[in-house]
Amino acid sequence: MIKKLLIANRGEIAVRIVRACAEMGVRSVAVFAEPDRHALHVKRADEAYFIGDDPLAGYLNPRKLVNLAVETGCDALHPGYGFLSENAELAEICAERGIKFVGPRADVIRRMGDKTEARRSMIKAGVPVTPGTEGNVASAEQALAEAERIGYPVMLKATSGGGGRGIRRCNTPEELAQAYPRVISEATKAFGSADVFLEKCIVEPKHIEAQILADSFGNTVHLFERDCSIQRRNQKLIEIAPSPQLTPEQRAYIGDLAVRAAKAVGYENAGTVEFLLAEGEVYFMEMNTRVQVEHTITEEITGIDIVREQIRIASGLPLSVKQEDIQYRGFALQFRINAEEPRNNFLPCFGKITRYYAPGGPGVRTDTAIYTGYTIPPYYDSMCLKLIVWALTWEEALARGSRALDDMRVQGVKTTATYYQQILANPDFRSGQFNTSFVDNHPELLNYSIKRKPGELALAIAAAIAAHAGL
């Protein structure tokens, strides 16, 4: 069993891993750049080490992180999500230095990180994929020719992309010609590779992903699916488990496809297989070789601690569950509470949290790294917390989500919480029938006003009086 684990990440996912370590008797080691000196993951871990003044360089230096793991007596490293979580070099260096990597092997990360190679692997395994190019396109002229063959609209994608970046929908040859150099530039800056490919654009699909777990003994299971259709510019906002849009037959089919995909590439540890669903057809989109931001809702409906399973698998232990033992109960929703102003084109709003009050009550969970007095730095993602609710029925889950959003207080910065209230009240969303175009098709949801609670108003008045009096 792993004894000491270095967490090569920050923020709420680092706190989440610290908690799993504490429950398993594993000593946790945090790392922090200067902007994170007073971060919650630093306060909560058993040990914490400084990795430099630069906000990003330390978190993105695989050899430095593995060397630190060795120097501090760690026998394992967890990459979390984002940063180097899908970096094959990090997994390779861990193997070289005798550090257990909490994730799949480097060759699997590399194979699934290359979107064209992933497509080939899925085709070979009999998993349906979106029509597209056989490999990368070498020029704008080739892209235009391939798009004519595939048929518009098409998606121009970075081969090494992820997280919604390096991707453009092109409806006409003119749009493709304009998008090509932009995607090349974005892909080069974000992923260090200029490779791109084309896929047929599946218009207004549902975005469904299946959580899988696989150990080194050949056991692979799925933990059912999550619906990630509520998104903006390919960035997920609200996630749901299980999807209220699937039939039992579709649910079983997608789960089986996910297991088949994982086995086809010799996958180990936790991963997610993402699909598009349109007009009854299911298409493989990509595989994420890491824990997902939205793993929480799968945990809520199945009762399985995914991070705990990750650490067990990396320790060389078999899965603690078999497929026939895995059941789901009720519905769970996760709201990504971002420090953004939705009415101002979702402009990031960094700054000091003057007051934070976490919602509670039955079926409510918050995963976060913020606290009253914490300053959200401008160098990282704008997500400040994840609010998760669970209930036995879809209607009860909606009501609980609305109540929990209303209970929550995050003052000092603007957030997306009120916008999510508008989504929860929308008839199309409440009906459980929506797709990835939901946000674009409902711009009226941004026409809301924020009414300050009496307590908040009283606090603001008291603060103004105190400031005027010089107190």
Short mmCIF file of C-alpha atoms in Angstrom, two decimals:
data_model
loop_
_atom_site.label_atom_id
_atom_site.label_comp_id
_atom_site.label_asym_id
_atom_site.label_seq_id
_atom_site.Cartn_x
_atom_site.Cartn_y
_atom_site.Cartn_z
CA MET A 1 0.00 0.00 0.00
CA ILE A 2 1.16 3.51 -0.81
CA LYS A 3 2.57 5.14 2.33
CA LYS A 4 3.27 8.72 1.27
CA LEU A 5 1.79 10.59 -1.70
CA LEU A 6 2.89 13.78 -3.40
CA ILE A 7 -0.03 15.74 -4.88
CA ALA A 8 1.21 17.46 -8.02
CA ASN A 9 -1.66 19.92 -8.16
CA ARG A 10 -3.46 22.69 -6.31
CA GLY A 11 -6.92 23.97 -5.39
CA GLU A 12 -9.97 21.87 -4.67
CA ILE A 13 -8.69 18.67 -6.32
CA ALA A 14 -5.58 18.78 -4.13
CA VAL A 15 -7.82 19.16 -1.05
CA ARG A 16 -9.96 16.27 -2.31
CA ILE A 17 -6.90 14.01 -2.59
CA VAL A 18 -5.64 15.09 0.85
CA ARG A 19 -8.97 13.98 2.33
CA ALA A 20 -8.79 10.58 0.64
CA CYS A 21 -5.23 10.13 1.93
CA ALA A 22 -6.30 11.00 5.48
CA GLU A 23 -9.04 8.36 5.41
CA MET A 24 -6.65 5.72 4.04
CA GLY A 25 -3.77 6.42 6.42
CA VAL A 26 -1.58 7.74 3.62
CA ARG A 27 0.66 10.71 4.39
CA SER A 28 -0.05 13.62 2.00
CA VAL A 29 2.49 16.06 0.59
CA ALA A 30 1.36 19.32 -1.04
CA VAL A 31 3.29 21.62 -3.34
CA PHE A 32 2.70 25.34 -3.79
CA ALA A 33 3.84 28.29 -5.87
CA GLU A 34 4.03 31.74 -4.26
CA PRO A 35 0.40 32.73 -5.06
CA ASP A 36 -0.74 29.56 -3.24
CA ARG A 37 1.30 30.09 -0.08
CA HIS A 38 -1.87 30.48 1.98
CA ALA A 39 -4.02 28.05 -0.02
CA LEU A 40 -6.22 25.49 1.70
CA HIS A 41 -4.44 22.46 0.23
CA VAL A 42 -1.22 23.74 1.81
CA LYS A 43 -2.91 24.08 5.20
CA ARG A 44 -4.60 20.66 5.04
CA ALA A 45 -1.77 18.42 3.79
CA ASP A 46 0.60 16.67 6.22
CA GLU A 47 3.57 18.37 4.55
CA ALA A 48 3.91 21.21 2.02
CA TYR A 49 6.85 22.33 -0.12
CA PHE A 50 7.52 25.54 -2.05
CA ILE A 51 8.09 25.09 -5.81
CA GLY A 52 8.89 28.66 -6.89
CA ASP A 53 7.68 32.23 -7.29
CA ASP A 54 6.26 31.73 -10.78
CA PRO A 55 2.54 30.90 -10.60
CA LEU A 56 2.75 28.09 -13.18
CA ALA A 57 6.32 26.94 -13.80
CA GLY A 58 6.58 24.68 -10.74
CA TYR A 59 3.27 22.95 -11.39
CA LEU A 60 4.34 22.29 -15.00
CA ASN A 61 7.85 20.91 -14.38
CA PRO A 62 7.57 17.11 -14.32
CA ARG A 63 11.15 16.35 -13.38
CA LYS A 64 11.16 18.87 -10.54
CA LEU A 65 7.95 17.38 -9.11
CA VAL A 66 9.22 13.80 -9.28
CA ASN A 67 12.57 14.80 -7.78
CA LEU A 68 10.69 16.43 -4.91
CA ALA A 69 8.68 13.26 -4.41
CA VAL A 70 11.90 11.26 -4.14
CA GLU A 71 13.57 13.80 -1.84
CA THR A 72 10.60 13.87 0.56
CA GLY A 73 10.33 10.10 0.81
CA CYS A 74 7.13 9.72 -1.21
CA ASP A 75 6.44 6.43 -2.92
CA ALA A 76 3.65 7.78 -5.17
CA LEU A 77 2.46 10.87 -7.05
CA HIS A 78 -1.10 11.90 -7.89
CA PRO A 79 -1.44 14.40 -10.77
CA GLY A 80 -5.08 15.44 -10.12
CA TYR A 81 -6.65 17.03 -13.20
CA GLY A 82 -5.35 19.82 -15.42
CA PHE A 83 -1.66 20.81 -15.35
CA LEU A 84 0.37 17.60 -15.99
CA SER A 85 -2.42 15.11 -15.34
CA GLU A 86 -2.34 13.80 -18.92
CA ASN A 87 1.38 14.29 -19.47
CA ALA A 88 3.09 11.07 -20.53
CA GLU A 89 6.52 12.43 -19.60
CA LEU A 90 5.47 12.79 -15.96
CA ALA A 91 4.36 9.14 -15.85
CA GLU A 92 7.62 8.07 -17.52
CA ILE A 93 9.80 9.97 -15.06
CA CYS A 94 7.84 8.49 -12.16
CA ALA A 95 8.55 5.00 -13.51
CA GLU A 96 12.25 5.85 -13.95
CA ARG A 97 12.56 7.04 -10.35
CA GLY A 98 10.53 4.26 -8.75
CA ILE A 99 7.55 6.46 -7.91
CA LYS A 100 4.08 5.00 -8.39
CA PHE A 101 2.04 7.18 -10.74
CA VAL A 102 -1.65 7.36 -9.78
CA GLY A 103 -2.92 7.00 -13.31
CA PRO A 104 -2.42 4.91 -16.45
CA ARG A 105 0.92 4.03 -18.04
CA ALA A 106 2.76 6.61 -20.13
CA ASP A 107 2.14 4.75 -23.39
CA VAL A 108 -1.62 4.74 -22.77
CA ILE A 109 -1.63 8.45 -21.91
CA ARG A 110 0.26 9.21 -25.10
CA ARG A 111 -1.97 6.98 -27.21
CA MET A 112 -5.23 8.46 -25.90
CA GLY A 113 -3.86 12.01 -25.84
CA ASP A 114 -3.30 11.81 -29.59
CA LYS A 115 -6.88 12.17 -30.83
CA THR A 116 -6.19 10.61 -34.24
CA GLU A 117 -4.47 7.62 -32.64
CA ALA A 118 -7.36 7.32 -30.18
CA ARG A 119 -9.81 7.23 -33.12
CA ARG A 120 -7.83 4.44 -34.77
CA SER A 121 -7.78 2.45 -31.52
CA MET A 122 -11.54 2.79 -31.10
CA ILE A 123 -12.28 1.82 -34.71
CA LYS A 124 -10.15 -1.30 -34.24
CA ALA A 125 -12.05 -2.11 -31.02
CA GLY A 126 -15.42 -1.73 -32.73
CA VAL A 127 -16.37 1.44 -30.87
CA PRO A 128 -18.30 3.83 -33.17
CA VAL A 129 -16.50 7.10 -33.89
CA THR A 130 -17.53 10.35 -35.53
CA PRO A 131 -16.78 10.43 -39.30
CA GLY A 132 -13.55 12.32 -39.92
CA THR A 133 -10.04 12.31 -41.35
CA GLU A 134 -7.85 9.21 -41.15
CA GLY A 135 -5.08 11.25 -39.55
CA ASN A 136 -3.87 14.83 -39.24
CA VAL A 137 -4.30 17.40 -41.99
CA ALA A 138 -1.07 19.00 -43.16
CA SER A 139 -2.42 22.23 -44.66
CA ALA A 140 -5.44 24.46 -44.98
CA GLU A 141 -5.87 23.20 -48.55
CA GLN A 142 -6.01 19.58 -47.38
CA ALA A 143 -8.43 20.55 -44.63
CA LEU A 144 -10.73 22.18 -47.17
CA ALA A 145 -10.61 19.13 -49.42
CA GLU A 146 -11.35 16.76 -46.52
CA ALA A 147 -14.20 18.96 -45.32
CA GLU A 148 -15.85 18.71 -48.73
CA ARG A 149 -15.60 14.91 -48.49
CA ILE A 150 -16.95 14.76 -44.90
CA GLY A 151 -19.60 17.42 -45.39
CA TYR A 152 -20.17 20.66 -43.46
CA PRO A 153 -20.39 21.56 -40.67
CA VAL A 154 -17.06 20.16 -39.46
CA MET A 155 -15.04 20.44 -36.26
CA LEU A 156 -11.40 21.45 -36.59
CA LYS A 157 -9.59 20.00 -33.57
CA ALA A 158 -6.12 20.04 -32.07
CA THR A 159 -4.80 16.47 -32.07
CA SER A 160 -3.32 16.92 -28.59
CA GLY A 161 -6.16 19.12 -27.35
CA GLY A 162 -8.40 18.90 -24.35
CA GLY A 163 -10.50 20.93 -21.95
CA GLY A 164 -12.46 22.54 -24.78
CA ARG A 165 -9.41 24.33 -26.22
CA GLY A 166 -8.05 24.05 -29.74
CA ILE A 167 -11.42 23.36 -31.31
CA ARG A 168 -13.58 25.31 -33.78
CA ARG A 169 -16.86 24.59 -35.54
CA CYS A 170 -16.74 25.53 -39.21
CA ASN A 171 -19.97 25.79 -41.19
CA THR A 172 -18.50 26.90 -44.52
CA PRO A 173 -15.19 26.75 -46.43
CA GLU A 174 -14.65 30.41 -45.59
CA GLU A 175 -14.97 29.75 -41.85
CA LEU A 176 -12.60 26.78 -42.10
CA ALA A 177 -10.01 28.84 -43.96
CA GLN A 178 -10.18 31.52 -41.25
CA ALA A 179 -10.17 29.05 -38.35
CA TYR A 180 -7.25 26.93 -39.55
CA PRO A 181 -4.37 29.30 -38.62
CA ARG A 182 -6.10 30.23 -35.35
CA VAL A 183 -6.46 26.62 -34.22
CA ILE A 184 -2.87 25.90 -35.27
CA SER A 185 -1.70 28.85 -33.16
CA GLU A 186 -3.86 27.93 -30.17
CA ALA A 187 -2.82 24.28 -30.31
CA THR A 188 0.87 25.19 -30.49
CA LYS A 189 0.66 27.54 -27.52
CA ALA A 190 -1.57 25.36 -25.36
CA PHE A 191 -0.32 21.85 -26.20
CA GLY A 192 3.06 22.30 -27.86
CA SER A 193 1.83 20.67 -31.07
CA ALA A 194 0.49 22.14 -34.30
CA ASP A 195 -1.22 18.92 -35.38
CA VAL A 196 -4.94 19.18 -36.18
CA PHE A 197 -7.61 16.93 -37.69
CA LEU A 198 -11.21 17.17 -38.87
CA GLU A 199 -14.40 15.51 -37.65
CA LYS A 200 -17.97 15.76 -38.84
CA CYS A 201 -19.82 18.16 -36.56
CA ILE A 202 -22.68 16.34 -34.87
CA VAL A 203 -25.30 19.09 -34.63
CA GLU A 204 -26.88 19.67 -31.21
CA PRO A 205 -25.80 16.37 -29.63
CA LYS A 206 -26.07 15.25 -26.05
CA HIS A 207 -22.66 15.00 -24.33
CA ILE A 208 -22.52 11.76 -22.35
CA GLU A 209 -19.45 10.39 -20.59
CA ALA A 210 -18.90 7.08 -18.80
CA GLN A 211 -16.67 6.66 -15.74
CA ILE A 212 -14.47 3.58 -15.76
CA LEU A 213 -12.11 1.93 -13.26
CA ALA A 214 -9.53 -0.69 -14.22
CA ASP A 215 -6.90 -2.52 -12.18
CA SER A 216 -3.73 -4.44 -13.07
CA PHE A 217 -5.51 -7.79 -12.77
CA GLY A 218 -7.62 -7.34 -15.91
CA ASN A 219 -10.72 -6.12 -14.10
CA THR A 220 -12.52 -3.21 -15.77
CA VAL A 221 -15.87 -1.75 -14.68
CA HIS A 222 -18.00 1.26 -15.47
CA LEU A 223 -19.76 3.42 -12.88
CA PHE A 224 -22.55 4.48 -15.23
CA GLU A 225 -22.66 7.81 -17.02
CA ARG A 226 -22.72 11.55 -16.54
CA ASP A 227 -24.57 14.08 -18.70
CA CYS A 228 -22.36 17.09 -19.49
CA SER A 229 -24.59 18.74 -22.10
CA ILE A 230 -24.98 22.02 -20.18
CA GLN A 231 -21.87 23.78 -21.38
CA ARG A 232 -20.65 27.04 -22.85
CA ARG A 233 -17.96 27.17 -25.52
CA ASN A 234 -17.12 23.53 -24.79
CA GLN A 235 -16.65 24.29 -21.08
CA LYS A 236 -18.94 22.30 -18.78
CA LEU A 237 -21.14 24.23 -16.34
CA ILE A 238 -23.58 21.73 -14.82
CA GLU A 239 -23.08 17.96 -14.80
CA ILE A 240 -25.68 15.31 -13.98
CA ALA A 241 -25.48 11.64 -13.02
CA PRO A 242 -27.08 9.55 -14.27
CA SER A 243 -28.33 11.24 -17.43
CA PRO A 244 -32.10 11.87 -17.28
CA GLN A 245 -32.11 11.51 -21.07
CA LEU A 246 -31.03 7.88 -21.51
CA THR A 247 -33.12 4.76 -21.74
CA PRO A 248 -31.95 1.71 -19.74
CA GLU A 249 -30.84 0.14 -23.02
CA GLN A 250 -28.76 3.19 -24.00
CA ARG A 251 -27.24 3.30 -20.51
CA ALA A 252 -26.14 -0.34 -20.70
CA TYR A 253 -24.82 0.12 -24.26
CA ILE A 254 -22.70 3.17 -23.39
CA GLY A 255 -21.34 1.49 -20.27
CA ASP A 256 -20.34 -1.56 -22.29
CA LEU A 257 -18.69 0.64 -24.95
CA ALA A 258 -16.66 2.43 -22.27
CA VAL A 259 -15.39 -0.85 -20.82
CA ARG A 260 -14.55 -2.11 -24.32
CA ALA A 261 -12.64 1.09 -25.08
CA ALA A 262 -10.62 0.86 -21.85
CA LYS A 263 -9.75 -2.80 -22.37
CA ALA A 264 -8.73 -2.15 -25.97
CA VAL A 265 -5.86 0.09 -24.86
CA GLY A 266 -4.86 -1.82 -21.71
CA TYR A 267 -6.13 0.94 -19.45
CA GLU A 268 -5.45 0.98 -15.70
CA ASN A 269 -6.75 3.34 -13.00
CA ALA A 270 -9.67 5.81 -13.30
CA GLY A 271 -10.63 7.25 -16.66
CA THR A 272 -13.54 8.69 -18.59
CA VAL A 273 -14.77 7.78 -22.05
CA GLU A 274 -16.71 10.63 -23.66
CA PHE A 275 -19.43 10.18 -26.26
CA LEU A 276 -21.80 12.27 -28.36
CA LEU A 277 -25.41 11.07 -28.67
CA ALA A 278 -27.55 12.32 -31.55
CA GLU A 279 -30.66 10.86 -33.18
CA GLY A 280 -30.16 7.61 -31.30
CA GLU A 281 -26.57 7.14 -32.52
CA VAL A 282 -23.59 7.08 -30.15
CA TYR A 283 -20.14 8.32 -31.24
CA PHE A 284 -16.82 8.11 -29.37
CA MET A 285 -15.35 11.56 -28.82
CA GLU A 286 -12.28 11.14 -26.59
CA MET A 287 -10.88 9.45 -23.52
CA ASN A 288 -9.65 11.42 -20.51
CA THR A 289 -6.81 9.58 -18.79
CA ARG A 290 -7.30 11.18 -15.36
CA VAL A 291 -9.86 11.88 -12.69
CA GLN A 292 -12.51 14.29 -13.94
CA VAL A 293 -13.69 17.50 -12.29
CA GLU A 294 -17.17 15.98 -12.17
CA HIS A 295 -16.21 12.64 -10.60
CA THR A 296 -18.12 13.78 -7.50
CA ILE A 297 -21.60 13.09 -8.87
CA THR A 298 -20.67 9.53 -9.81
CA GLU A 299 -19.50 9.05 -6.23
CA GLU A 300 -22.83 10.37 -4.95
CA ILE A 301 -25.02 8.00 -6.96
CA THR A 302 -22.84 4.87 -6.56
CA GLY A 303 -21.26 5.36 -3.14
CA ILE A 304 -17.84 4.52 -4.59
CA ASP A 305 -14.89 6.77 -3.65
CA ILE A 306 -13.12 7.16 -7.00
CA VAL A 307 -9.96 8.78 -5.61
CA ARG A 308 -9.67 6.00 -3.03
CA GLU A 309 -9.94 3.45 -5.82
CA GLN A 310 -7.24 5.31 -7.76
CA ILE A 311 -4.83 5.03 -4.85
CA ARG A 312 -5.70 1.36 -4.32
CA ILE A 313 -5.12 0.55 -7.99
CA ALA A 314 -1.76 2.38 -8.02
CA SER A 315 -0.82 0.37 -4.91
CA GLY A 316 -1.25 -2.81 -6.92
CA LEU A 317 -4.53 -3.84 -5.31
CA PRO A 318 -7.56 -5.19 -7.20
CA LEU A 319 -10.77 -3.21 -7.58
CA SER A 320 -12.85 -3.30 -4.43
CA VAL A 321 -16.05 -3.78 -6.49
CA LYS A 322 -17.28 -6.00 -9.32
CA GLN A 323 -19.58 -4.83 -12.12
CA GLU A 324 -22.54 -6.81 -10.81
CA ASP A 325 -22.18 -5.13 -7.41
CA ILE A 326 -22.29 -1.57 -8.78
CA GLN A 327 -25.70 0.07 -8.60
CA TYR A 328 -26.83 3.69 -8.78
CA ARG A 329 -29.48 5.43 -6.75
CA GLY A 330 -31.14 8.79 -7.32
CA PHE A 331 -29.77 11.79 -9.22
CA ALA A 332 -26.81 14.06 -8.51
CA LEU A 333 -25.98 17.46 -10.01
CA GLN A 334 -22.71 19.36 -9.85
CA PHE A 335 -22.59 23.14 -10.30
CA ARG A 336 -19.22 24.63 -11.16
CA ILE A 337 -19.35 27.88 -9.23
CA ASN A 338 -16.98 30.06 -11.22
CA ALA A 339 -15.74 33.50 -10.24
CA GLU A 340 -17.23 35.05 -13.37
CA GLU A 341 -19.83 37.62 -14.33
CA PRO A 342 -22.27 35.84 -16.68
CA ARG A 343 -23.97 39.09 -17.71
CA ASN A 344 -20.62 40.48 -18.83
CA ASN A 345 -19.75 37.66 -21.23
CA PHE A 346 -18.63 35.49 -18.29
CA LEU A 347 -15.70 37.80 -17.54
CA PRO A 348 -13.45 36.28 -14.82
CA CYS A 349 -13.76 38.07 -11.48
CA PHE A 350 -10.75 37.41 -9.30
CA GLY A 351 -10.26 38.94 -5.86
CA LYS A 352 -10.70 38.49 -2.13
CA ILE A 353 -13.50 36.36 -0.68
CA THR A 354 -14.90 38.65 1.99
CA ARG A 355 -17.40 36.06 3.18
CA TYR A 356 -17.95 32.42 2.35
CA TYR A 357 -20.80 30.36 3.74
CA ALA A 358 -21.11 26.77 2.54
CA PRO A 359 -24.61 25.36 2.07
CA GLY A 360 -25.54 22.23 3.98
CA GLY A 361 -28.42 19.93 4.78
CA PRO A 362 -29.30 16.49 3.41
CA GLY A 363 -27.72 15.54 0.10
CA VAL A 364 -25.46 18.61 -0.19
CA ARG A 365 -21.67 18.48 -0.70
CA THR A 366 -19.14 21.19 -1.46
CA ASP A 367 -15.64 20.57 -2.83
CA THR A 368 -13.60 23.74 -2.62
CA ALA A 369 -10.35 25.37 -1.61
CA ILE A 370 -11.73 28.82 -0.79
CA TYR A 371 -12.44 30.30 2.64
CA THR A 372 -13.36 33.69 4.08
CA GLY A 373 -10.37 35.97 3.54
CA TYR A 374 -8.91 33.90 0.72
CA THR A 375 -7.85 35.78 -2.41
CA ILE A 376 -8.57 34.02 -5.71
CA PRO A 377 -5.39 34.51 -7.79
CA PRO A 378 -5.73 35.52 -11.45
CA TYR A 379 -3.29 32.91 -12.74
CA TYR A 380 -5.50 29.82 -12.63
CA ASP A 381 -8.94 28.54 -13.53
CA SER A 382 -11.85 30.70 -12.35
CA MET A 383 -13.70 27.84 -10.62
CA CYS A 384 -13.87 28.58 -6.90
CA LEU A 385 -16.01 25.67 -5.73
CA LYS A 386 -18.09 22.71 -6.80
CA LEU A 387 -21.58 22.46 -5.32
CA ILE A 388 -22.97 18.92 -5.50
CA VAL A 389 -26.50 17.87 -4.60
CA TRP A 390 -28.13 14.44 -4.50
CA ALA A 391 -31.76 13.34 -4.19
CA LEU A 392 -33.85 10.27 -4.94
CA THR A 393 -35.76 11.79 -7.87
CA TRP A 394 -35.00 14.29 -10.64
CA GLU A 395 -37.56 16.76 -9.31
CA GLU A 396 -36.19 16.53 -5.77
CA ALA A 397 -32.64 17.02 -7.07
CA LEU A 398 -33.71 20.19 -8.91
CA ALA A 399 -35.40 21.55 -5.78
CA ARG A 400 -32.39 20.70 -3.63
CA GLY A 401 -30.03 22.34 -6.10
CA SER A 402 -32.07 25.54 -6.08
CA ARG A 403 -32.21 25.57 -2.29
CA ALA A 404 -28.47 24.91 -1.92
CA LEU A 405 -27.56 27.66 -4.40
CA ASP A 406 -29.76 30.03 -2.43
CA ASP A 407 -28.15 28.96 0.86
CA MET A 408 -24.62 29.53 -0.39
CA ARG A 409 -22.83 32.85 0.15
CA VAL A 410 -19.71 33.84 -1.78
CA GLN A 411 -19.12 37.54 -1.30
CA GLY A 412 -16.32 39.72 -2.62
CA VAL A 413 -16.44 38.32 -6.15
CA LYS A 414 -19.20 37.76 -8.66
CA THR A 415 -20.09 34.13 -9.40
CA THR A 416 -22.21 32.03 -11.75
CA ALA A 417 -24.57 30.88 -8.95
CA THR A 418 -27.52 33.10 -9.87
CA TYR A 419 -27.22 32.11 -13.52
CA TYR A 420 -27.51 28.47 -12.52
CA GLN A 421 -30.72 29.32 -10.65
CA GLN A 422 -32.12 30.54 -13.96
CA ILE A 423 -31.16 27.27 -15.64
CA LEU A 424 -32.82 25.22 -12.90
CA ALA A 425 -36.05 27.16 -13.37
CA ASN A 426 -36.09 26.72 -17.15
CA PRO A 427 -38.82 24.36 -18.43
CA ASP A 428 -36.56 22.80 -21.07
CA PHE A 429 -33.97 21.90 -18.46
CA ARG A 430 -36.54 20.70 -15.94
CA SER A 431 -38.05 18.41 -18.56
CA GLY A 432 -34.75 16.55 -18.72
CA GLN A 433 -34.48 17.07 -22.48
CA PHE A 434 -31.55 19.26 -23.49
CA ASN A 435 -28.34 19.15 -25.52
CA THR A 436 -25.07 21.02 -25.92
CA SER A 437 -26.83 23.98 -27.57
CA PHE A 438 -28.94 24.71 -24.47
CA VAL A 439 -26.90 27.73 -23.31
CA ASP A 440 -26.73 29.26 -26.80
CA ASN A 441 -30.45 28.69 -27.35
CA HIS A 442 -31.43 30.42 -24.09
CA PRO A 443 -29.69 33.82 -24.00
CA GLU A 444 -32.70 35.16 -22.04
CA LEU A 445 -31.40 33.34 -18.96
CA LEU A 446 -28.80 36.09 -18.62
CA ASN A 447 -31.53 38.69 -18.08
CA TYR A 448 -31.68 38.37 -14.32
CA SER A 449 -31.28 40.81 -11.46
CA ILE A 450 -29.42 40.13 -8.24
CA LYS A 451 -31.35 41.07 -5.13
CA ARG A 452 -29.20 41.46 -2.05
CA LYS A 453 -30.34 39.61 1.05
CA PRO A 454 -31.24 41.79 4.09
CA GLY A 455 -28.29 40.38 6.03
CA GLU A 456 -25.88 41.23 3.23
CA LEU A 457 -27.27 44.76 2.96
CA ALA A 458 -26.98 45.28 6.71
CA LEU A 459 -23.38 44.05 6.62
CA ALA A 460 -22.53 46.41 3.77
CA ILE A 461 -24.11 49.38 5.60
CA ALA A 462 -22.25 48.51 8.81
CA ALA A 463 -18.97 48.27 6.91
CA ALA A 464 -19.58 51.66 5.26
CA ILE A 465 -20.39 53.30 8.62
CA ALA A 466 -17.29 51.78 10.20
CA ALA A 467 -15.12 52.98 7.33
CA HIS A 468 -16.59 56.50 7.56
CA ALA A 469 -15.94 56.57 11.31
CA GLY A 470 -12.36 55.44 10.80
CA LEU A 471 -12.89 52.18 12.70
#
